[in-house]
PDB file of N, CA and C in Angstrom:
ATOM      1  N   UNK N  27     137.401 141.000 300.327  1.00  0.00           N
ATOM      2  CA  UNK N  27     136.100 140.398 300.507  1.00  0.00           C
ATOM      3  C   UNK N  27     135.114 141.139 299.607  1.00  0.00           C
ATOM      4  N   UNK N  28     134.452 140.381 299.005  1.00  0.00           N
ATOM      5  CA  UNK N  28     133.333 140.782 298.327  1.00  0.00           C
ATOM      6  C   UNK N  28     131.862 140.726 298.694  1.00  0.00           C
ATOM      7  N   UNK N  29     131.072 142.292 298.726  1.00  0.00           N
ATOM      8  CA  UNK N  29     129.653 142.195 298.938  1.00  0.00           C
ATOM      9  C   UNK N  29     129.158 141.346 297.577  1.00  0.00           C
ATOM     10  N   UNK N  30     128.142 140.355 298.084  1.00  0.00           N
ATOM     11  CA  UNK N  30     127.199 139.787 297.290  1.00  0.00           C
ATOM     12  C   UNK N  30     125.986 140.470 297.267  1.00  0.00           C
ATOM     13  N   UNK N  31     125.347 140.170 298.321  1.00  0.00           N
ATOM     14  CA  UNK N  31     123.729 140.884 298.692  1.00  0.00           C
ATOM     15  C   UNK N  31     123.727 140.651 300.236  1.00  0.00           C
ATOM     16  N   UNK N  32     122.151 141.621 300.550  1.00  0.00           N
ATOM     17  CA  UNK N  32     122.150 141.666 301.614  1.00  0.00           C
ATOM     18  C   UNK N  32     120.717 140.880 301.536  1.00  0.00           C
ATOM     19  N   UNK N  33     120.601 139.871 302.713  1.00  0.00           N
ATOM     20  CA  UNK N  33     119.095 139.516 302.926  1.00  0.00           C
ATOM     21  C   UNK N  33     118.318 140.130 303.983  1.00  0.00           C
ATOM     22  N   UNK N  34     117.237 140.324 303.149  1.00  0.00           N
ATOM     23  CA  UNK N  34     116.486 141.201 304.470  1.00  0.00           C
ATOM     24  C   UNK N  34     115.763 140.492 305.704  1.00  0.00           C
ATOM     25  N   UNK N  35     115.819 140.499 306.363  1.00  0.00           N
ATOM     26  CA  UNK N  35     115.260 140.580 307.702  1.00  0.00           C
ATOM     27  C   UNK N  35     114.642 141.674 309.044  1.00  0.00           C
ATOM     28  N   UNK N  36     113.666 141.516 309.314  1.00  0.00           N
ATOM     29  CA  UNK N  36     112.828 142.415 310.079  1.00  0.00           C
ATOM     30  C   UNK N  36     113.811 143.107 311.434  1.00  0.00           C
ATOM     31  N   UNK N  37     114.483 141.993 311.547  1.00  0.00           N
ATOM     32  CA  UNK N  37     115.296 142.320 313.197  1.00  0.00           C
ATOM     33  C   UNK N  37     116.522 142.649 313.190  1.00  0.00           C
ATOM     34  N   UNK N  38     117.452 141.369 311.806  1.00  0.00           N
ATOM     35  CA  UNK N  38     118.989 141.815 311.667  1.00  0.00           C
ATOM     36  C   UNK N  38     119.662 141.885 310.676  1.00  0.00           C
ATOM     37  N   UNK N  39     120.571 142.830 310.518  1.00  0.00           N
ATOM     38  CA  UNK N  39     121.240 142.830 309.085  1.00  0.00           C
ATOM     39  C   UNK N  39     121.991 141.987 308.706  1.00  0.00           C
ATOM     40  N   UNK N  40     121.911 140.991 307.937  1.00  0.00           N
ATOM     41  CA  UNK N  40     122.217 140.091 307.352  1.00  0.00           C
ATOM     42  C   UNK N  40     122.992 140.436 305.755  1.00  0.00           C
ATOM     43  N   UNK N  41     124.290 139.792 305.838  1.00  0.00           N
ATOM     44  CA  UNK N  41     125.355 140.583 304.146  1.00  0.00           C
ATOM     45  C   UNK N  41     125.391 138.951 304.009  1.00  0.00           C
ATOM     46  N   UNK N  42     125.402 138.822 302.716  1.00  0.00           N
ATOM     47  CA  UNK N  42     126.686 137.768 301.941  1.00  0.00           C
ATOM     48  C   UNK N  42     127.738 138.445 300.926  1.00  0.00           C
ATOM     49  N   UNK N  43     129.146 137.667 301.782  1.00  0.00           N
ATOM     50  CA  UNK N  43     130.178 137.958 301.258  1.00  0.00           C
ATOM     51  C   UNK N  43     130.767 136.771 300.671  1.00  0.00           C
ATOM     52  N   UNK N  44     131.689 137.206 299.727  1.00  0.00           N
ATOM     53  CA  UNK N  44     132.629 135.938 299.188  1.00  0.00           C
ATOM     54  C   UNK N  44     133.984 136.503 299.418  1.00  0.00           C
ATOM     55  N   UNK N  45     134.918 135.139 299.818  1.00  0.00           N
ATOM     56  CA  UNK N  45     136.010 135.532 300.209  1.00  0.00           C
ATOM     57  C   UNK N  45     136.943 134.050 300.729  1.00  0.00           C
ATOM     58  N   UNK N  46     137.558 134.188 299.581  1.00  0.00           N
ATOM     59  CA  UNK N  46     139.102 133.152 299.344  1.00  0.00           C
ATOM     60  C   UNK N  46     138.262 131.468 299.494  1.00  0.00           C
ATOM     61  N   UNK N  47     137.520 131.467 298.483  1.00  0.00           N
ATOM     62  CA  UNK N  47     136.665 130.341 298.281  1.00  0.00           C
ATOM     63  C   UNK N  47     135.383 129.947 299.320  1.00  0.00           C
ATOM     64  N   UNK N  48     134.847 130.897 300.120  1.00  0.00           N
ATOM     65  CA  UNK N  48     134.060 130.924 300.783  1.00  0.00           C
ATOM     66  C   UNK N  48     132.895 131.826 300.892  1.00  0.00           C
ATOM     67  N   UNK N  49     131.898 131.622 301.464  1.00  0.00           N
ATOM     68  CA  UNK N  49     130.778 132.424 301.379  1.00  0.00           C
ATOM     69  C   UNK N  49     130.775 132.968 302.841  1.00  0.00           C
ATOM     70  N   UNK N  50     130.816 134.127 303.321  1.00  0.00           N
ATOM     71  CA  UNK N  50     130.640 134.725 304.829  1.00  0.00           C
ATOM     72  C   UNK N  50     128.598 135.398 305.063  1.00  0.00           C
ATOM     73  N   UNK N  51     128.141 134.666 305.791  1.00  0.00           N
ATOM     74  CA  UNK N  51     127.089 135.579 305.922  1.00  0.00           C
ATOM     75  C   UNK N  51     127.869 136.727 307.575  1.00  0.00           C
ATOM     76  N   UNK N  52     127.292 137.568 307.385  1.00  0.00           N
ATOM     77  CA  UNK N  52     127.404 138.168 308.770  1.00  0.00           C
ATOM     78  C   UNK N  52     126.242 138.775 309.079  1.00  0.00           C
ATOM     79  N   UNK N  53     125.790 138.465 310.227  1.00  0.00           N
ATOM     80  CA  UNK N  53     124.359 138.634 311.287  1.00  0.00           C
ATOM     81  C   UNK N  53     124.976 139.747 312.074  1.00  0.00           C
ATOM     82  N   UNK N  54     124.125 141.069 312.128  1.00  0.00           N
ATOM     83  CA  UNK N  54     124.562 142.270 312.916  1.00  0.00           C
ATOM     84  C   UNK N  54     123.182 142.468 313.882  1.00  0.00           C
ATOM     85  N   UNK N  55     123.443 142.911 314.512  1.00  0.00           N
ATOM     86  CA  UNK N  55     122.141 143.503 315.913  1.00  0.00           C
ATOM     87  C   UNK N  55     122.826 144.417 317.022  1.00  0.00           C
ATOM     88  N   UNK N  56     122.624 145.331 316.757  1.00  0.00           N
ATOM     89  CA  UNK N  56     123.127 146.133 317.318  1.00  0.00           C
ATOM     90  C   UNK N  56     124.275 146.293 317.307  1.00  0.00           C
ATOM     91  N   UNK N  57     125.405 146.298 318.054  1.00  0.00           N
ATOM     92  CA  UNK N  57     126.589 146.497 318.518  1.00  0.00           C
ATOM     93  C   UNK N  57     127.413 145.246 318.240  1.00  0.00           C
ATOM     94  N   UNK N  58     126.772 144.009 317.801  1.00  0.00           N
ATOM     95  CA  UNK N  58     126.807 143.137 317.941  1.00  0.00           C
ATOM     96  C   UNK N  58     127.425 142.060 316.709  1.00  0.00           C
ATOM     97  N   UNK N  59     127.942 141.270 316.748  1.00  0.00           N
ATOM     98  CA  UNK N  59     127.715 140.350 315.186  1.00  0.00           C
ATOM     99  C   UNK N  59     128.204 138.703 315.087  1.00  0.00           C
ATOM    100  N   UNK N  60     127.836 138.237 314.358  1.00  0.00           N
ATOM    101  CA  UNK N  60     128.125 136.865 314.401  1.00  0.00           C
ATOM    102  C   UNK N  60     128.075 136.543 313.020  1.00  0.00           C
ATOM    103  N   UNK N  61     129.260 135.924 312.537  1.00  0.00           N
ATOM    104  CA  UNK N  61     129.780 135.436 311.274  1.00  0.00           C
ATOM    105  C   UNK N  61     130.028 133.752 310.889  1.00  0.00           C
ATOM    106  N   UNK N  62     129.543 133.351 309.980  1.00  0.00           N
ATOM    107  CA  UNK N  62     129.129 131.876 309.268  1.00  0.00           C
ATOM    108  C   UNK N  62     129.899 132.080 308.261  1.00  0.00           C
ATOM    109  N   UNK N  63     130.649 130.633 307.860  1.00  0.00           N
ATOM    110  CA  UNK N  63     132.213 130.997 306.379  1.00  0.00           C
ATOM    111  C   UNK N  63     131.311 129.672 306.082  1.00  0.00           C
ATOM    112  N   UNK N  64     130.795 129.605 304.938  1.00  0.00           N
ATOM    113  CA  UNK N  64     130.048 128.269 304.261  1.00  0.00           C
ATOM    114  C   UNK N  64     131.167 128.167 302.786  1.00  0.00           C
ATOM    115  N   UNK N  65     132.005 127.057 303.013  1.00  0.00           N
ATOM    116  CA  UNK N  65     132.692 126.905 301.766  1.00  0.00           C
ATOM    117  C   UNK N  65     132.160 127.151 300.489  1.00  0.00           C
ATOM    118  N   UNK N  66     132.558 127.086 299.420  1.00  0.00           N
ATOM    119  CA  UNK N  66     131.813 127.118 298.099  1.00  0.00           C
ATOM    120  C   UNK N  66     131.535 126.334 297.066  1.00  0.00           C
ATOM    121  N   UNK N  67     131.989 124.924 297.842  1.00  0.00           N
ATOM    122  CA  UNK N  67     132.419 123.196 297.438  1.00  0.00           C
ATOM    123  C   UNK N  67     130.646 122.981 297.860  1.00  0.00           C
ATOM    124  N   UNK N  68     130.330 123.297 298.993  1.00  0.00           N
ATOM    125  CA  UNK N  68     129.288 123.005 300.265  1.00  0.00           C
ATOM    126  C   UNK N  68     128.062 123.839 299.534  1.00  0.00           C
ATOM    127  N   UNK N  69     127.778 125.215 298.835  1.00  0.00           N
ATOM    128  CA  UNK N  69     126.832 125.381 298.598  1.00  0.00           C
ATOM    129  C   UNK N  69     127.392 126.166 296.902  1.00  0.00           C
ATOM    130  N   UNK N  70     127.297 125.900 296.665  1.00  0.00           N
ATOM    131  CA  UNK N  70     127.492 126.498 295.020  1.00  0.00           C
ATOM    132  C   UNK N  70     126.769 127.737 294.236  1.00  0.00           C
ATOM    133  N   UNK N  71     125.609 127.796 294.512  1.00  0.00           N
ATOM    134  CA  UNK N  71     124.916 128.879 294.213  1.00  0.00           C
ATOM    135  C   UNK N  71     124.813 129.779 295.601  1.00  0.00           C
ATOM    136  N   UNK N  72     125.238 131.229 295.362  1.00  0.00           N
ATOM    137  CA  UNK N  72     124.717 131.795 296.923  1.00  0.00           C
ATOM    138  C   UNK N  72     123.213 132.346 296.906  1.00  0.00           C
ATOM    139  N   UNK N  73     122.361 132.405 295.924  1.00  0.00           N
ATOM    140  CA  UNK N  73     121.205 132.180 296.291  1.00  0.00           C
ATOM    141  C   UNK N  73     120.672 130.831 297.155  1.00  0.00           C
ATOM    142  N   UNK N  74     121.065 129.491 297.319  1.00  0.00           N
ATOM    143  CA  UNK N  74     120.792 129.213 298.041  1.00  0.00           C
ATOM    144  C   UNK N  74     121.050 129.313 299.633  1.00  0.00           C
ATOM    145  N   UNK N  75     122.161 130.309 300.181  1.00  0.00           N
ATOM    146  CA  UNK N  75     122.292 130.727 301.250  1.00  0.00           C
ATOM    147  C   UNK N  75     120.814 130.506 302.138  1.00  0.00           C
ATOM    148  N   UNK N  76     120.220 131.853 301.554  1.00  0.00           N
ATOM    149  CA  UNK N  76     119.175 131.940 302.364  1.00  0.00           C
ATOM    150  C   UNK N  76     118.060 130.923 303.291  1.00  0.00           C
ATOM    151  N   UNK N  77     118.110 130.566 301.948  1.00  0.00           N
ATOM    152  CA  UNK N  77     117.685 128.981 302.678  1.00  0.00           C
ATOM    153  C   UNK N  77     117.431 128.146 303.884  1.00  0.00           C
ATOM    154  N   UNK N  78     119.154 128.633 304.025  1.00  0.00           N
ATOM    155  CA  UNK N  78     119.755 127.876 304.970  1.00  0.00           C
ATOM    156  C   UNK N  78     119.118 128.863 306.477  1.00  0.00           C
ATOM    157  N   UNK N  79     119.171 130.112 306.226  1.00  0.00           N
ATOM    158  CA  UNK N  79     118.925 130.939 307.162  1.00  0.00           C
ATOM    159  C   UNK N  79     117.048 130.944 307.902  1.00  0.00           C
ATOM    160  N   UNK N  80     116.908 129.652 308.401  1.00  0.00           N
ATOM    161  CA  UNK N  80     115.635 129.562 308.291  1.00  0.00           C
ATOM    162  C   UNK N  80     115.012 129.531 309.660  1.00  0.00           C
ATOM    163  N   UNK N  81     113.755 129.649 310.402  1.00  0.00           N
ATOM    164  CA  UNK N  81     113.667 130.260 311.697  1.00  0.00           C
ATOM    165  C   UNK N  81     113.715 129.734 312.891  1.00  0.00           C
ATOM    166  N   UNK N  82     113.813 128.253 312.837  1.00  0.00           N
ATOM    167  CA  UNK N  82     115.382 127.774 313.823  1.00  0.00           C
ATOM    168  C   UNK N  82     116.035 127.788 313.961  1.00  0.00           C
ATOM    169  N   UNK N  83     117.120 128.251 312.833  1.00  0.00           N
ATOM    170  CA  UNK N  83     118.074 128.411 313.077  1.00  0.00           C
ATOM    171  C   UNK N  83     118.217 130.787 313.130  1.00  0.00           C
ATOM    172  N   UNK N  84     117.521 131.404 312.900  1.00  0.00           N
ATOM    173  CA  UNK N  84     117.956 132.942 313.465  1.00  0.00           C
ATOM    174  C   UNK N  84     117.409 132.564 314.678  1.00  0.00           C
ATOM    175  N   UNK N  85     116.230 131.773 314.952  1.00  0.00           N
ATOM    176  CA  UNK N  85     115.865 131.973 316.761  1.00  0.00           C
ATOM    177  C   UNK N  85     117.000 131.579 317.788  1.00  0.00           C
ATOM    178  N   UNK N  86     118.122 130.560 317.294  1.00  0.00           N
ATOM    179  CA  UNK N  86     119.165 130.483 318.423  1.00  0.00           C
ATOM    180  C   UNK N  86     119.974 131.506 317.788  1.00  0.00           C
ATOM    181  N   UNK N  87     120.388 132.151 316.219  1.00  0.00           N
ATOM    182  CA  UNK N  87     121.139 133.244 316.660  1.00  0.00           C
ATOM    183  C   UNK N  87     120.460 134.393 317.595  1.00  0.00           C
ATOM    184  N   UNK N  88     119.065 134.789 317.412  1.00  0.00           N
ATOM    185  CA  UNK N  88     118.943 135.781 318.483  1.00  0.00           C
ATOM    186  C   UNK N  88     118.924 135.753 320.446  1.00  0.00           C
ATOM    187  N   UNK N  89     118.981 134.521 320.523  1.00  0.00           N
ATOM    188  CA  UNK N  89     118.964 133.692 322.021  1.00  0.00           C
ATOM    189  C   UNK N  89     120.798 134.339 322.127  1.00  0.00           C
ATOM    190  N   UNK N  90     121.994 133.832 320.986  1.00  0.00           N
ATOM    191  CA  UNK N  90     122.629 133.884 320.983  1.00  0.00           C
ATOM    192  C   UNK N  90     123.358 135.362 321.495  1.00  0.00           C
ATOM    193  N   UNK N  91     122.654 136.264 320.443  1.00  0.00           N
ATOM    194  CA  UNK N  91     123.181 137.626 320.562  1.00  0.00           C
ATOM    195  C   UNK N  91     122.997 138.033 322.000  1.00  0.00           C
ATOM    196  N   UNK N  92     121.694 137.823 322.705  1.00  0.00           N
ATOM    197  CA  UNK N  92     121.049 138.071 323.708  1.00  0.00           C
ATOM    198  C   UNK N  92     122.162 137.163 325.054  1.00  0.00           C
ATOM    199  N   UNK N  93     123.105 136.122 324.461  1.00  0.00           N
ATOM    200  CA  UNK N  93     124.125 135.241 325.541  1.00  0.00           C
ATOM    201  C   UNK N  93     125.294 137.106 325.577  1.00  0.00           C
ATOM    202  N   UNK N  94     125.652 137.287 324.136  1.00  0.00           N
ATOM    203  CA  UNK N  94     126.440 138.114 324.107  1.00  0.00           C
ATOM    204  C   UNK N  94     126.429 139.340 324.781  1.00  0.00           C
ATOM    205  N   UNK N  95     125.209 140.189 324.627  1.00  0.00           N
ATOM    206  CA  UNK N  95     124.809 141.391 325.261  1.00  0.00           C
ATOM    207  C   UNK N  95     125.016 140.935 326.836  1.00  0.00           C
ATOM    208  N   UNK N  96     124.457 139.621 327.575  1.00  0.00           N
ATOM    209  CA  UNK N  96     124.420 139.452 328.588  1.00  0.00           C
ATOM    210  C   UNK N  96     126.168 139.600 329.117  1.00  0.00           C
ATOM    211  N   UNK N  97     126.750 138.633 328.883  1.00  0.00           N
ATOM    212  CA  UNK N  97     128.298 138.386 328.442  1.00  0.00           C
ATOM    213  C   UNK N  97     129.190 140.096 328.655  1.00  0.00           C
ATOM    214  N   UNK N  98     128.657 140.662 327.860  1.00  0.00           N
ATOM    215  CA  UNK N  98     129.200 141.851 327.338  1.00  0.00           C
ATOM    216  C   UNK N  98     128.846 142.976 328.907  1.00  0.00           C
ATOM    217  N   UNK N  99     127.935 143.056 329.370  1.00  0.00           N
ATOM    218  CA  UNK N  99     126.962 143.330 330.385  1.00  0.00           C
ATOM    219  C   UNK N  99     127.743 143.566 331.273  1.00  0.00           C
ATOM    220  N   UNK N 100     127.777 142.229 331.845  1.00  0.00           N
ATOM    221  CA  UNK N 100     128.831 141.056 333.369  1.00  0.00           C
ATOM    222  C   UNK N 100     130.289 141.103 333.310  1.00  0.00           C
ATOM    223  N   UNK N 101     130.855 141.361 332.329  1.00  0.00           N
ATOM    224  CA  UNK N 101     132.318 141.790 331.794  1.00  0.00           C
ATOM    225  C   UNK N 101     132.451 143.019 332.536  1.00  0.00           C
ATOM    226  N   UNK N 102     131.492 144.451 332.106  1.00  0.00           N
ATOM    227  CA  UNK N 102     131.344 145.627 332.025  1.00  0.00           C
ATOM    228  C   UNK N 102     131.310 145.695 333.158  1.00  0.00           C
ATOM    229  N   UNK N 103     130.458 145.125 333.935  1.00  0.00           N
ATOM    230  CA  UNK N 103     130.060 145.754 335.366  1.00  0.00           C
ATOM    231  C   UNK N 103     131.620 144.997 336.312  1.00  0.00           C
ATOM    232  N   UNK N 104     132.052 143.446 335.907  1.00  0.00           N
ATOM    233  CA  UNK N 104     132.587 143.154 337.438  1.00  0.00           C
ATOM    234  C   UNK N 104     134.084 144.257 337.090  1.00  0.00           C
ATOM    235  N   UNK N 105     134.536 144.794 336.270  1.00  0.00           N
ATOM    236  CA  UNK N 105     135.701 145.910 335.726  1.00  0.00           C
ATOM    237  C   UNK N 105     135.043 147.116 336.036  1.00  0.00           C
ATOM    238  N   UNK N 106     133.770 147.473 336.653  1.00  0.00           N
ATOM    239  CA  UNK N 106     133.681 149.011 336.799  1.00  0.00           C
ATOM    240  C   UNK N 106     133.723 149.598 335.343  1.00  0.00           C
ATOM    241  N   UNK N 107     133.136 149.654 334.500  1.00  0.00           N
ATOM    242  CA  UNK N 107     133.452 149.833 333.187  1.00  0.00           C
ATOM    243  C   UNK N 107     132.198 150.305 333.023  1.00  0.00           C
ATOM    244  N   UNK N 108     130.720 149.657 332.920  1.00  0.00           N
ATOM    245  CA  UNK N 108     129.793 149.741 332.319  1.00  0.00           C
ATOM    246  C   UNK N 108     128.803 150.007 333.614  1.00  0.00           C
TER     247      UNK N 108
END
């Protein structure tokens, strides 16, 4: 897999990667991460990635992360774990 760039964002770390004809963004927050494979048929330039990353669509990834932490939480506790 190949680093492209990273886009900045105030809240999460955001990479573009390329890898076996695809573009990977990966969204990190904490402990956390969530990964998008955008073919390379589908967007051709990865400057236009960003684009795509626009603030309807990070507001359900951060709702999202926030399902996960919860998720992650309720796992922890009904195992005596966390």
């Amino acid at each position: 897999m190949r680093f492209v760039h990273e886009i900045p964002h105030p809240h999460f770390r955001i990479g573009l990667y390329a890898w076996n004809n695809k573009y990977i963004v990966k969204i990190e927050a904490g402990p956390y991460e969530q990964t998008y494979k955008i073919s390379e048929m589908d967007v051709t330039d990865p400057d236009d990635v960003p684009a795509m990353l626009d603030e309807p669509f990070l507001a359900t990834v951060a709702q999202r992360f926030a399902q996960m932490d919860t998720d992650w939480q309720a796992t922890g506790e009904r195992n005596g774990i966390l």
